[in-house]
CSV table of C-alpha atoms and ligand atoms in Angstrom, one decimal:
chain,number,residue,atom,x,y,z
A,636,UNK,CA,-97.2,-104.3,21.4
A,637,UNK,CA,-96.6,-106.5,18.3
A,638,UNK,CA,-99.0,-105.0,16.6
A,639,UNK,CA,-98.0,-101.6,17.2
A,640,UNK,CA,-94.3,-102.0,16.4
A,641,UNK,CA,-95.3,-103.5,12.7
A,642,UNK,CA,-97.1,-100.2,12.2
A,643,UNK,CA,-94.2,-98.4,13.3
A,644,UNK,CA,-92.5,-100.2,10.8
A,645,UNK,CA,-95.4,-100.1,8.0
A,646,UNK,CA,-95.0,-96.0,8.6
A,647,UNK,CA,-91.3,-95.7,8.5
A,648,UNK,CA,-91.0,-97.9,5.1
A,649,UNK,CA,-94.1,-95.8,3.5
A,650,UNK,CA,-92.0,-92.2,4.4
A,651,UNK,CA,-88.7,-93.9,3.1
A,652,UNK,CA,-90.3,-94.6,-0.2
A,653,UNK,CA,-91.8,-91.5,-0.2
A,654,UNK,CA,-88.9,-90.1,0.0
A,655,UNK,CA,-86.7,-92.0,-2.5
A,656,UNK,CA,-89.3,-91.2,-5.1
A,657,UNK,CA,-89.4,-87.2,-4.4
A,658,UNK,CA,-85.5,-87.4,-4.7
A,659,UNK,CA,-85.5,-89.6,-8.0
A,660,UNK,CA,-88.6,-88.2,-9.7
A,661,UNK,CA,-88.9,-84.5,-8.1
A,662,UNK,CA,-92.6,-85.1,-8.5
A,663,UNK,CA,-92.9,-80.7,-8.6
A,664,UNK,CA,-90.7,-80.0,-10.6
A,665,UNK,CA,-92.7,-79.7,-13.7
A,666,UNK,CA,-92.0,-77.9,-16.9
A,667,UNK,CA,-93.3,-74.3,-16.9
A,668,UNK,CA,-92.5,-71.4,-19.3
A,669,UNK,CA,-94.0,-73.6,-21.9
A,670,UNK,CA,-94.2,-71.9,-25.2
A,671,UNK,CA,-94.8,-72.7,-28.7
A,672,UNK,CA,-92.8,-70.7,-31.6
A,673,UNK,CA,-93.4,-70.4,-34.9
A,674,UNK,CA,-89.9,-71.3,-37.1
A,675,UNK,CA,-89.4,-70.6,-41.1
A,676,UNK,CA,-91.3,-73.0,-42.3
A,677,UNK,CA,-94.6,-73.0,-40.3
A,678,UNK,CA,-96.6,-75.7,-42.2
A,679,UNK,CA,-94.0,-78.7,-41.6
A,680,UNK,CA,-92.4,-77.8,-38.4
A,681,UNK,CA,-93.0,-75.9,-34.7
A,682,UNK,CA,-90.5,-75.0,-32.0
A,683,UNK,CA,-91.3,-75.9,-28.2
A,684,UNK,CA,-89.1,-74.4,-25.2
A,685,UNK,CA,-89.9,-74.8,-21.5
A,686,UNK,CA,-87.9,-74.8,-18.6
A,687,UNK,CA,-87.3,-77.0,-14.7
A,688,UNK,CA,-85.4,-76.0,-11.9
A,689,UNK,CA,-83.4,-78.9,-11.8
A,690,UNK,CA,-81.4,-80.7,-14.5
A,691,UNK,CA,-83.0,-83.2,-16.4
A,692,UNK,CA,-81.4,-84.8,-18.8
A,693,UNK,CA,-84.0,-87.6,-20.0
A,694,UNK,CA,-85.9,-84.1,-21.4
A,695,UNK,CA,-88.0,-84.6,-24.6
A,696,UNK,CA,-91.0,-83.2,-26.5
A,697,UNK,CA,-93.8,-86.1,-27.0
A,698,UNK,CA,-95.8,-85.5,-30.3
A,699,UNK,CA,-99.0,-87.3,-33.1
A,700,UNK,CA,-101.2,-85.8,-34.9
A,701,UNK,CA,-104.4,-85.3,-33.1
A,702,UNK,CA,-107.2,-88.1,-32.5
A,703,UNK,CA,-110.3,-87.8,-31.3
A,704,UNK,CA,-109.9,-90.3,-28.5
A,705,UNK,CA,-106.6,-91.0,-26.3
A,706,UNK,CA,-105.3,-93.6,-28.6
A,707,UNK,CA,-102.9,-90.6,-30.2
A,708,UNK,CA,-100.6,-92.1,-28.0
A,709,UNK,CA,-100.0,-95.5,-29.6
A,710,UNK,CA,-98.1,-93.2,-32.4
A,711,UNK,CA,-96.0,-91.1,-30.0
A,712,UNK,CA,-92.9,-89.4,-31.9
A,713,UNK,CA,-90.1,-88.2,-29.3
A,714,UNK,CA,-87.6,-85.3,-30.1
A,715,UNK,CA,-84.6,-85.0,-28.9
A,716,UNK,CA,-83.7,-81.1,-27.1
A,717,UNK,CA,-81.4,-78.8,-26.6
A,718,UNK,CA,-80.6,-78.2,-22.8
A,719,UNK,CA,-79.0,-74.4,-21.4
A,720,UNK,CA,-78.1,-73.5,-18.2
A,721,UNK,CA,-79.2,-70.3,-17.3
A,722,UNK,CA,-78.3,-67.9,-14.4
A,723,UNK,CA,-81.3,-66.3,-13.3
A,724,UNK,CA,-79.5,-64.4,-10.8
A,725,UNK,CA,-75.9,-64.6,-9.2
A,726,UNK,CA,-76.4,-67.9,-7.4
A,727,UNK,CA,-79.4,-69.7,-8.7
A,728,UNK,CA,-79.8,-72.0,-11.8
A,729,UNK,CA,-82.2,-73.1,-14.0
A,730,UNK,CA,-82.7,-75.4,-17.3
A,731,UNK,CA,-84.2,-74.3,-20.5
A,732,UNK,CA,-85.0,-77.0,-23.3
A,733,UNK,CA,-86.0,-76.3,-26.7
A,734,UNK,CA,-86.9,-78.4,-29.2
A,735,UNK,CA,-88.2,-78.4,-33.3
A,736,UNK,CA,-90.8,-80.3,-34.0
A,737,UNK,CA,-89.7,-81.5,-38.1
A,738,UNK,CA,-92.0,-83.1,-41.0
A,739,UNK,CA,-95.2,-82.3,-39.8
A,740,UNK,CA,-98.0,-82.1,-41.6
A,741,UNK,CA,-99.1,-79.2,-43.4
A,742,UNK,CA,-102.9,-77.7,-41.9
A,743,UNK,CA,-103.0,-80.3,-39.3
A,744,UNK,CA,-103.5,-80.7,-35.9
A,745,UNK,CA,-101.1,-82.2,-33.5
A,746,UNK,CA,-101.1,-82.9,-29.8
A,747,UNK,CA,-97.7,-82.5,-27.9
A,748,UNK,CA,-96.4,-82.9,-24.1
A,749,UNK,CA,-93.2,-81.9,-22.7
A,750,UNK,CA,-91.3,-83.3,-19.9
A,751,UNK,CA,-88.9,-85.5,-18.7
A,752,UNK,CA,-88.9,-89.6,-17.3
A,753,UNK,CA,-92.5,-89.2,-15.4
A,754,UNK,CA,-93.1,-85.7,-15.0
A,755,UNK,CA,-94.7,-84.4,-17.9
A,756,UNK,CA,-97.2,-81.4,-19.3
A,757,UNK,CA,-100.6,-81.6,-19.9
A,758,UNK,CA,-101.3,-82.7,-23.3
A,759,UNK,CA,-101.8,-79.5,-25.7
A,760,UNK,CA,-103.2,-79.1,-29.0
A,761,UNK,CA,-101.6,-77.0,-32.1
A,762,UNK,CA,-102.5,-76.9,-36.0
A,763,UNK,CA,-99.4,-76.2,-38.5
A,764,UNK,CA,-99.5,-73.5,-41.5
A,765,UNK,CA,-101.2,-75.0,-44.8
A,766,UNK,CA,-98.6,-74.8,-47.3
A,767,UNK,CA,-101.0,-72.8,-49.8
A,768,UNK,CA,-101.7,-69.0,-49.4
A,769,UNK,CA,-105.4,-69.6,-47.5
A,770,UNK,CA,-107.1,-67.2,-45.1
A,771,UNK,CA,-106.2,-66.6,-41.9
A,772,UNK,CA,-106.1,-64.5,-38.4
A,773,UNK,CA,-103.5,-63.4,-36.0
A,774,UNK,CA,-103.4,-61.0,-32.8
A,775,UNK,CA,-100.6,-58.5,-32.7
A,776,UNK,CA,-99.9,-56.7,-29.6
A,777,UNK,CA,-97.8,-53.5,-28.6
A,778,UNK,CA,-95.3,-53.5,-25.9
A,779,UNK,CA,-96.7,-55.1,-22.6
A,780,UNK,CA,-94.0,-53.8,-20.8
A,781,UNK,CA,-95.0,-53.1,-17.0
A,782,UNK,CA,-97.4,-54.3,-14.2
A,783,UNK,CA,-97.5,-57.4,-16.8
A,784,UNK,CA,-99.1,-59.8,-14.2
A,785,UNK,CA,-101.6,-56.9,-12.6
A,786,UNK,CA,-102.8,-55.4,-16.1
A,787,UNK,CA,-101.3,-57.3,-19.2
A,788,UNK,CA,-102.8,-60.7,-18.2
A,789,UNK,CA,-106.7,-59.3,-19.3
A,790,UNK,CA,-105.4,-57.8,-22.1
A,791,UNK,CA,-104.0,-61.5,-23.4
A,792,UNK,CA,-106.7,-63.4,-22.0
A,793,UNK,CA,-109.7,-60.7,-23.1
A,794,UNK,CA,-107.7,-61.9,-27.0
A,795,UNK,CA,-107.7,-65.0,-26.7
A,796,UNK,CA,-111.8,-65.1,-26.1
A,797,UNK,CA,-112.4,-62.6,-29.1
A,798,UNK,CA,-109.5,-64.3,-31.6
A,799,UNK,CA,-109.1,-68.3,-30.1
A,800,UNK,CA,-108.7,-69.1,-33.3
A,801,UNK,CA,-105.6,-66.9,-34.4
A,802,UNK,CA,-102.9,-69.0,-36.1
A,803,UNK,CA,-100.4,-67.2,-34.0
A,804,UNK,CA,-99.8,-64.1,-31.7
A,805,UNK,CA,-96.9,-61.7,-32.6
A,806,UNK,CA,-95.7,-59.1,-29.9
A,807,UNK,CA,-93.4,-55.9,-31.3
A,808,UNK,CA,-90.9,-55.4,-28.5
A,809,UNK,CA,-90.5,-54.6,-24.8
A,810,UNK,CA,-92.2,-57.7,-23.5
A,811,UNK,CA,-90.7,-56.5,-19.8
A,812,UNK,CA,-89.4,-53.2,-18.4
A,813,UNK,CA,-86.6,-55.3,-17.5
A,814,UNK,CA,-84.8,-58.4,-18.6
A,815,UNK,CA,-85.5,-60.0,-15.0
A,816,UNK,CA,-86.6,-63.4,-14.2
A,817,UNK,CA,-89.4,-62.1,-12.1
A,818,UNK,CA,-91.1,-59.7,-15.1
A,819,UNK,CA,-90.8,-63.2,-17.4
A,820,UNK,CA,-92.4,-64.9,-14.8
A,821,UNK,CA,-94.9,-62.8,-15.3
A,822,UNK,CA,-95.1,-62.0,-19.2
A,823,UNK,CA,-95.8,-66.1,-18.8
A,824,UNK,CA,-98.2,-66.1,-16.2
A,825,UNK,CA,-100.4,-63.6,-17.8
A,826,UNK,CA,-100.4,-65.5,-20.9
A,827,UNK,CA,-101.3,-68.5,-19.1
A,828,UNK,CA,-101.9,-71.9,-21.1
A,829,UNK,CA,-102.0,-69.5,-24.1
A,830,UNK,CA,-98.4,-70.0,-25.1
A,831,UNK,CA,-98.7,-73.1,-25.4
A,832,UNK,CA,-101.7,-73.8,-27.8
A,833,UNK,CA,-101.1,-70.5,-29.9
A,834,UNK,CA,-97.7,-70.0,-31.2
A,835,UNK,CA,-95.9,-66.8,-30.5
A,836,UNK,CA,-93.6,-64.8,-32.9
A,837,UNK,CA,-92.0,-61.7,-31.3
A,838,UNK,CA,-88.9,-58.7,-31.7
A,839,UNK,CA,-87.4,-57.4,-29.3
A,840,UNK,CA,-87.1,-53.3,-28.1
A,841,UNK,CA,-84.8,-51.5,-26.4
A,842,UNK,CA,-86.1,-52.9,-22.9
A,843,UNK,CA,-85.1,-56.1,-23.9
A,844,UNK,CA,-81.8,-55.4,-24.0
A,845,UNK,CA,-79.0,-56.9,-21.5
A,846,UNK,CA,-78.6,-53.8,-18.7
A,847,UNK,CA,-75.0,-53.2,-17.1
A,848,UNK,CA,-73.5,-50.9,-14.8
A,849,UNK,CA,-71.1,-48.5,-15.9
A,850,UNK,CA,-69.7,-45.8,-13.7
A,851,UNK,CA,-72.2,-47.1,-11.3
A,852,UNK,CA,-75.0,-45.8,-13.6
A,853,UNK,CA,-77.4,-48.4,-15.5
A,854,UNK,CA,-76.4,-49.0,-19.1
A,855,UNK,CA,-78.2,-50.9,-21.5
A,856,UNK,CA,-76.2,-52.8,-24.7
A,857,UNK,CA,-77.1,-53.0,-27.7
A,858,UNK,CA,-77.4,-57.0,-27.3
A,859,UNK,CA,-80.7,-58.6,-26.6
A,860,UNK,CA,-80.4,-59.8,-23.1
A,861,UNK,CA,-79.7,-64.0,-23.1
A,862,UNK,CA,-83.0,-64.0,-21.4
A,863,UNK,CA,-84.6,-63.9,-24.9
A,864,UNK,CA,-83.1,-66.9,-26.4
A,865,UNK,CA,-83.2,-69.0,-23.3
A,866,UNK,CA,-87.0,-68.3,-22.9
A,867,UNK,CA,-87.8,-68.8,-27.0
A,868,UNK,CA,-86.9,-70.6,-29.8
A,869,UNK,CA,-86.9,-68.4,-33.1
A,870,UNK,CA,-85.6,-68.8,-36.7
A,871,UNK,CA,-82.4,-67.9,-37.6
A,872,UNK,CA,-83.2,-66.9,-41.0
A,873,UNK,CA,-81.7,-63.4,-40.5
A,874,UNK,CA,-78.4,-61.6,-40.4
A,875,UNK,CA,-75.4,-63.1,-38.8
A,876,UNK,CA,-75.5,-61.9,-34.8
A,877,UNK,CA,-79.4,-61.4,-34.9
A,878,UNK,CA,-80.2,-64.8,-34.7
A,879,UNK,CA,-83.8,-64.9,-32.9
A,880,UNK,CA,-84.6,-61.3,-33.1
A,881,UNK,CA,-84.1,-60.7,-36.6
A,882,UNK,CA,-86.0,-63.2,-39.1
A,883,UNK,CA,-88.8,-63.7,-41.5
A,884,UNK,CA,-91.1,-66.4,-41.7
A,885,UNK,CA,-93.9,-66.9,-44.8
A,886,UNK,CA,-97.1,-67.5,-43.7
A,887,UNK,CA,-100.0,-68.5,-46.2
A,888,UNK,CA,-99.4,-65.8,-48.6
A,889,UNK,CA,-97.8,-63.3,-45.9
A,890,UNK,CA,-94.2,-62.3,-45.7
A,891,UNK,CA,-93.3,-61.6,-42.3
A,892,UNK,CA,-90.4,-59.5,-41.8
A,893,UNK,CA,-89.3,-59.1,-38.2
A,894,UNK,CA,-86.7,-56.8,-37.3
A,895,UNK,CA,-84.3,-56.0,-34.3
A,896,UNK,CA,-84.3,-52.1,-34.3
A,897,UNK,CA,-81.6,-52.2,-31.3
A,898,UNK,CA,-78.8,-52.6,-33.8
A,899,UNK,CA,-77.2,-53.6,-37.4
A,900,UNK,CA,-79.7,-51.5,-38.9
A,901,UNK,CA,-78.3,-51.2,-42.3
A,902,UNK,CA,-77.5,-54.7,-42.6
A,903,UNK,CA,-81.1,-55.4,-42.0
A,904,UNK,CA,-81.8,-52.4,-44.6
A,905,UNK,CA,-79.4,-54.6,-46.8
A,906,UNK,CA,-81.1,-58.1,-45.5
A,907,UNK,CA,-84.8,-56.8,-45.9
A,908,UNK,CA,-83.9,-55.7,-49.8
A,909,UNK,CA,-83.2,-58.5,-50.9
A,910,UNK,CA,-86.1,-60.2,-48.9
A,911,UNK,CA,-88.7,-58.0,-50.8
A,912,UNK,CA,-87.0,-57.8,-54.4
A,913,UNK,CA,-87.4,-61.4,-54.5
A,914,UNK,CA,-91.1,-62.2,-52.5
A,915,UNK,CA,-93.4,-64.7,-54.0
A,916,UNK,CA,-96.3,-63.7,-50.9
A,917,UNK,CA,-99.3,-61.7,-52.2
A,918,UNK,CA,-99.0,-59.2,-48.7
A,919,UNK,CA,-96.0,-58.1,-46.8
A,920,UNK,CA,-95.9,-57.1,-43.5
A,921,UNK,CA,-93.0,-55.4,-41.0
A,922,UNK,CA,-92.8,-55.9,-37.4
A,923,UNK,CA,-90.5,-54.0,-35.8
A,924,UNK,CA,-90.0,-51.9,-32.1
A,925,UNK,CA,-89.2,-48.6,-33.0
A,926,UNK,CA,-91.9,-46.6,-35.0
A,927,UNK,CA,-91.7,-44.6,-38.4
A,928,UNK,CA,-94.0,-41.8,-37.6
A,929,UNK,CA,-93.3,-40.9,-33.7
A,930,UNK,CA,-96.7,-40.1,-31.6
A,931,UNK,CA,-95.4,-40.3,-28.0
A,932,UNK,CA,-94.0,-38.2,-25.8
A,933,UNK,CA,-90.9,-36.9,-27.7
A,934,UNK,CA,-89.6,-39.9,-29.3
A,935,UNK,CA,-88.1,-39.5,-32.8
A,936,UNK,CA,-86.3,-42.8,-34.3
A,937,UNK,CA,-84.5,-40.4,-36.9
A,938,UNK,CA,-82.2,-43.9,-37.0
A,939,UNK,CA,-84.9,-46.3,-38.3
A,940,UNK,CA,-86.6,-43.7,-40.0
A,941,UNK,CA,-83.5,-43.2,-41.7
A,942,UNK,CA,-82.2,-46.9,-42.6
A,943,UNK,CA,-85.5,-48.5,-42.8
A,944,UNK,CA,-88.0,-46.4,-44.8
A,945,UNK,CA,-86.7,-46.0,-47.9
A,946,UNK,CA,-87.2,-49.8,-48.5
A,947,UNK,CA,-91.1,-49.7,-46.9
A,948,UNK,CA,-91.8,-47.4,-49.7
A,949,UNK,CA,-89.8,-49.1,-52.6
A,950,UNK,CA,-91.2,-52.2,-51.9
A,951,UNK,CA,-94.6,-51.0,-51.0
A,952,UNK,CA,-94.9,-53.1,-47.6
A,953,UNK,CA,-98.9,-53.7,-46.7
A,954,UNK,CA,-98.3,-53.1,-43.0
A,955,UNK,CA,-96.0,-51.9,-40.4
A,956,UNK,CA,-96.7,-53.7,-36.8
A,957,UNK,CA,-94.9,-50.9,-34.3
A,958,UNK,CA,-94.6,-50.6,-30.3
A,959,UNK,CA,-92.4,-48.2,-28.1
A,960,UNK,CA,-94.7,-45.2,-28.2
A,961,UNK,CA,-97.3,-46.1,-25.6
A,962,UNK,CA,-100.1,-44.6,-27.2
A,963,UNK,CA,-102.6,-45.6,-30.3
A,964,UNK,CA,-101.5,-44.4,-33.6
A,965,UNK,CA,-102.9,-45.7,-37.1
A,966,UNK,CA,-101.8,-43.7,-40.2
A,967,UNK,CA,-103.7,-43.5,-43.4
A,968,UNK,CA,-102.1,-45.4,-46.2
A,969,UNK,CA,-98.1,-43.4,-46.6
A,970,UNK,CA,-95.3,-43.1,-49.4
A,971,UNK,CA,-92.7,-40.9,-48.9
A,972,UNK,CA,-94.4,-39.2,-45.9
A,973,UNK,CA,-97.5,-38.6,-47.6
A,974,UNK,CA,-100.8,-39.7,-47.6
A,975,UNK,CA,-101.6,-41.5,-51.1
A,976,UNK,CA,-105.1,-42.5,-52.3
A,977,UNK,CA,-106.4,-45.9,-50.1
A,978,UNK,CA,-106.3,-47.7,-53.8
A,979,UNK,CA,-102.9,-46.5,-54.4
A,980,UNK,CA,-99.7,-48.1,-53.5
A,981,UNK,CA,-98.5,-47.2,-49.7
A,982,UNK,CA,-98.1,-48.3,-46.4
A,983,UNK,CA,-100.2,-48.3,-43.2
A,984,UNK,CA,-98.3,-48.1,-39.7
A,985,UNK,CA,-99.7,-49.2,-36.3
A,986,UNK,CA,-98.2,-48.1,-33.1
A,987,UNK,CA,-100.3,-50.0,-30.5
A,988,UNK,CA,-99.6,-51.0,-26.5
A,989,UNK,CA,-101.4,-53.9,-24.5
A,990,UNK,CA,-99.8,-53.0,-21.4
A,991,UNK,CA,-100.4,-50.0,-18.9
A,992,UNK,CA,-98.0,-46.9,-19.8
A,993,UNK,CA,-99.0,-44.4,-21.8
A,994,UNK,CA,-97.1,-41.8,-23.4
A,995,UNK,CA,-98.6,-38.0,-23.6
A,996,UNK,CA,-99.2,-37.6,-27.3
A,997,UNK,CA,-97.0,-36.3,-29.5
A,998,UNK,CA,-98.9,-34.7,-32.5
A,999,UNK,CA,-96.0,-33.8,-35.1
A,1000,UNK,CA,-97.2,-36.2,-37.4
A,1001,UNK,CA,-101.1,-35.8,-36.8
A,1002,UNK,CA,-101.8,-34.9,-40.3
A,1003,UNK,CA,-100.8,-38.4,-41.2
A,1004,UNK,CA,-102.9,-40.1,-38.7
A,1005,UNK,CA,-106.2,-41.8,-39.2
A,1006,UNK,CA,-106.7,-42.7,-35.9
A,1007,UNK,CA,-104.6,-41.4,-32.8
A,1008,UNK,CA,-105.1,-41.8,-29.0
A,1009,UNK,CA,-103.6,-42.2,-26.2
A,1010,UNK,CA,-104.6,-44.2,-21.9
A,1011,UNK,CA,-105.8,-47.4,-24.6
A,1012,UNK,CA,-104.5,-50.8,-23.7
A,1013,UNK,CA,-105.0,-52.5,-26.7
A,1014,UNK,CA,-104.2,-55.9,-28.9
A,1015,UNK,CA,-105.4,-56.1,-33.1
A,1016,UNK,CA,-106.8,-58.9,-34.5
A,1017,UNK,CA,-105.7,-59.2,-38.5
A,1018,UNK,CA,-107.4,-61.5,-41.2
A,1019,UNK,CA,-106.0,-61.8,-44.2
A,1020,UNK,CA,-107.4,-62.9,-47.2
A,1021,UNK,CA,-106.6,-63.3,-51.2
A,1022,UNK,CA,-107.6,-59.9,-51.8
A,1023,UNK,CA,-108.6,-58.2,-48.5
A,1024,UNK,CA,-106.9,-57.8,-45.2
A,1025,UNK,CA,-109.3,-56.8,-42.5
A,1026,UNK,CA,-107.3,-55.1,-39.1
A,1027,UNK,CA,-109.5,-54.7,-35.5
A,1028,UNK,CA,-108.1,-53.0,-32.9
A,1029,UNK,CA,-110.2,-54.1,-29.7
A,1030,UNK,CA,-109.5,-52.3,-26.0
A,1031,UNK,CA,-108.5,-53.7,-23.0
A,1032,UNK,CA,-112.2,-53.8,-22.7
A,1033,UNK,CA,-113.1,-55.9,-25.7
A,1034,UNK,CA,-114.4,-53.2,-27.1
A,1035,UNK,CA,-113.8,-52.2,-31.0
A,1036,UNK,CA,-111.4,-49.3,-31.0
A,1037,UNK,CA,-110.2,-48.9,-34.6
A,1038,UNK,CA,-110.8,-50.9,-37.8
A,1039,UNK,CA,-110.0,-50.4,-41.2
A,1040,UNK,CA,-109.4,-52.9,-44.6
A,1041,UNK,CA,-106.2,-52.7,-47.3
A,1042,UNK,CA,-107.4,-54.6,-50.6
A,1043,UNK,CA,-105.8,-55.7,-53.5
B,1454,FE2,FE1,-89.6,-49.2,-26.1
């Protein structure tokens, strides 16, 4: 009987315990949505944001440069974060952290963890910028969109075995159909541990926009839904109010330049001018949502066309990185709306889509298209060089689609 009640007691104590460490340590509440970002100055710094369910204010990113054994951890540097409460519906919150990662080396690899008092990430690897124009890859994809977990994940995962070794992965717009918490969930599932070794750069299209009711009908603003900058940390290099979805980041030798086509397009006409008059980068390159040369369905963005094109050509931009159309569009090398000689000085525009919609084809512009088609889910790998950028476009398949070189 003695014997019994001890156990009894040995039991009772072992639950208790249990217990008061699930409440103090909420052992499953690990961080998830982890995702690296690149910032404006790639080769000394990197933005991490991740999120819990619960509060937790002890919340820090963990970094040291890489070692070949564990002992990386004797050097640990901690960074402080930013904490938001988010509403991911009308009675349900969560906790988004984001933190910058500052005076890192330039072409070195780092290890990082993210967490909070014992709960933390897996340790994950990432390599900054060098600060010298050098060689390079990165993966570009076209909006992903719809039935992200069911067809988008193969699509990322199908890029990240033919291009592991991209520096970073950019996305032109409409990441969900909808701003929802459930689509995210699943833009981050498809990517997997992706996001989290190979930074991300991304703008957003008219599907990432905040949606309202008015007059009981669905309304989207003009405003990138808050889902955006809860979920990512981006520069804020841009004009005042895009902060996040409007930005440029130099790259070994590349200017970026990615644009918000949901609004303030003149200002970003006005922002973008005074970008190129004054780039030091041997290649430029524009990511933006809304395409030039329209080949789906009947989309025409007269409005970007309008604001935006005159200062492609003027400043002869290498390469436009496009989305919204839902097919597979390349044009030959464009000034003015014309084909020009491939040595001359032009433009080459890319309307891609990873995920599952297709548009029907819209042939107005056809004459100026060196490669057009349509039912292709799709991501490009680009390497850029000194004096050569080389541009794959590989199906959902793995298969080679398109290719083509600029040179200079
Ligand atoms: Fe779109």
């Amino acid at each position: 009987m003695k014997k019994r009640s001890a156990l009894f007691v040995v039991i009772v104590h072992v639950l208790l315990l249990h217990a008061v460490y699930a409440q103090t340590h909420s052992f499953k509440d690990v961080p998830k949505r982890i995702i690296l970002n690149l910032t404006a100055s790639p080769e000394s710094s990197m933005a991490v944001t991740w999120r819990t369910s619960e509060e937790f204010k002890a919340s820090e990113v963990q970094y040291a440069v890489s070692t070949q054994w564990t002992d990386f951890k004797k050097s640990v540097t901690k960074v402080n974060v930013t904490t938001e409460k988010f509403a991911i519906n009308d009675h349900q919150f969560v906790y988004h952290y984001s933190g910058v990662l500052n005076g890192l080396k330039p072409g070195t690899t780092y290890v990082y963890r993210v967490g909070h008092d014992s709960v933390w990430s897996e340790w994950n690897q990432f390599k900054t910028a060098g600060k010298d124009d050098a060689p390079f890859k990165f993966v570009y994809f076209g909006d992903p969109q719809n039935d992200i977990k069911e067809h988008v994940s193969r699509v990322f995962r199908e890029a990240y075995k033919l291009a592991p070794d991209a520096c970073f992965w950019l996305t032109a717009g409409d990441l969900a159909a909808y701003p929802t918490d459930d689509l995210w969930g699943e833009l981050f599932d498809a990517a997997g541990f992706i996001y989290r070794v190979t930074p991300s750069v991304m703008v957003p299209g008219n599907h990432d926009r905040s949606v309202v009711m008015v007059d009981g009908k669905e309304t989207r603003l003009k405003t990138t839904d808050p889902i955006w900058k809860a979920h990512f940390t981006l520069p804020e290099n841009g004009i005042a109010g895009l902060e996040e979805t409007s930005y440029y980041v130099d790259y070994q030798g590349v200017r970026f330049l990615m644009l918000n086509t949901n609004d303030k397009l003149q200002e970003q006409a006005e922002w973008m001018e005074k970008l190129l008059s004054k780039n030091p980068n041997k290649w430029t390159i524009v990511a933006l949502h809304y395409p030039f040369y329209n080949t789906g369905s009947d989309h025409d963005t007269k409005a970007v066309r309008i604001a935006l094109l005159p200062i492609i050509d003027k400043y002869n931009v290498d390469l436009v990185l496009q989305g919204h159309d839902h097919t597979y569009a390349r044009t030959f090398k464009l000034r003015d709306g014309r084909v020009v000689p491939v040595d001359g000085k032009g433009t080459v525009y890319v309307v891609s889509v990873s995920g599952p919609k297709a548009y029907a084809l819209n042939t107005k512009y056809k004459d100026l298209m060196a490669k057009i088609g349509d039912k292709i889910s799709s991501f490009q790998v680009i390497s850029v060089e000194a004096n050569k950028l080389s541009f794959t476009t590989y199906t959902a398949a793995g298969a080679v689609y398109d290719s083509f070189e600029l040179r200079k």
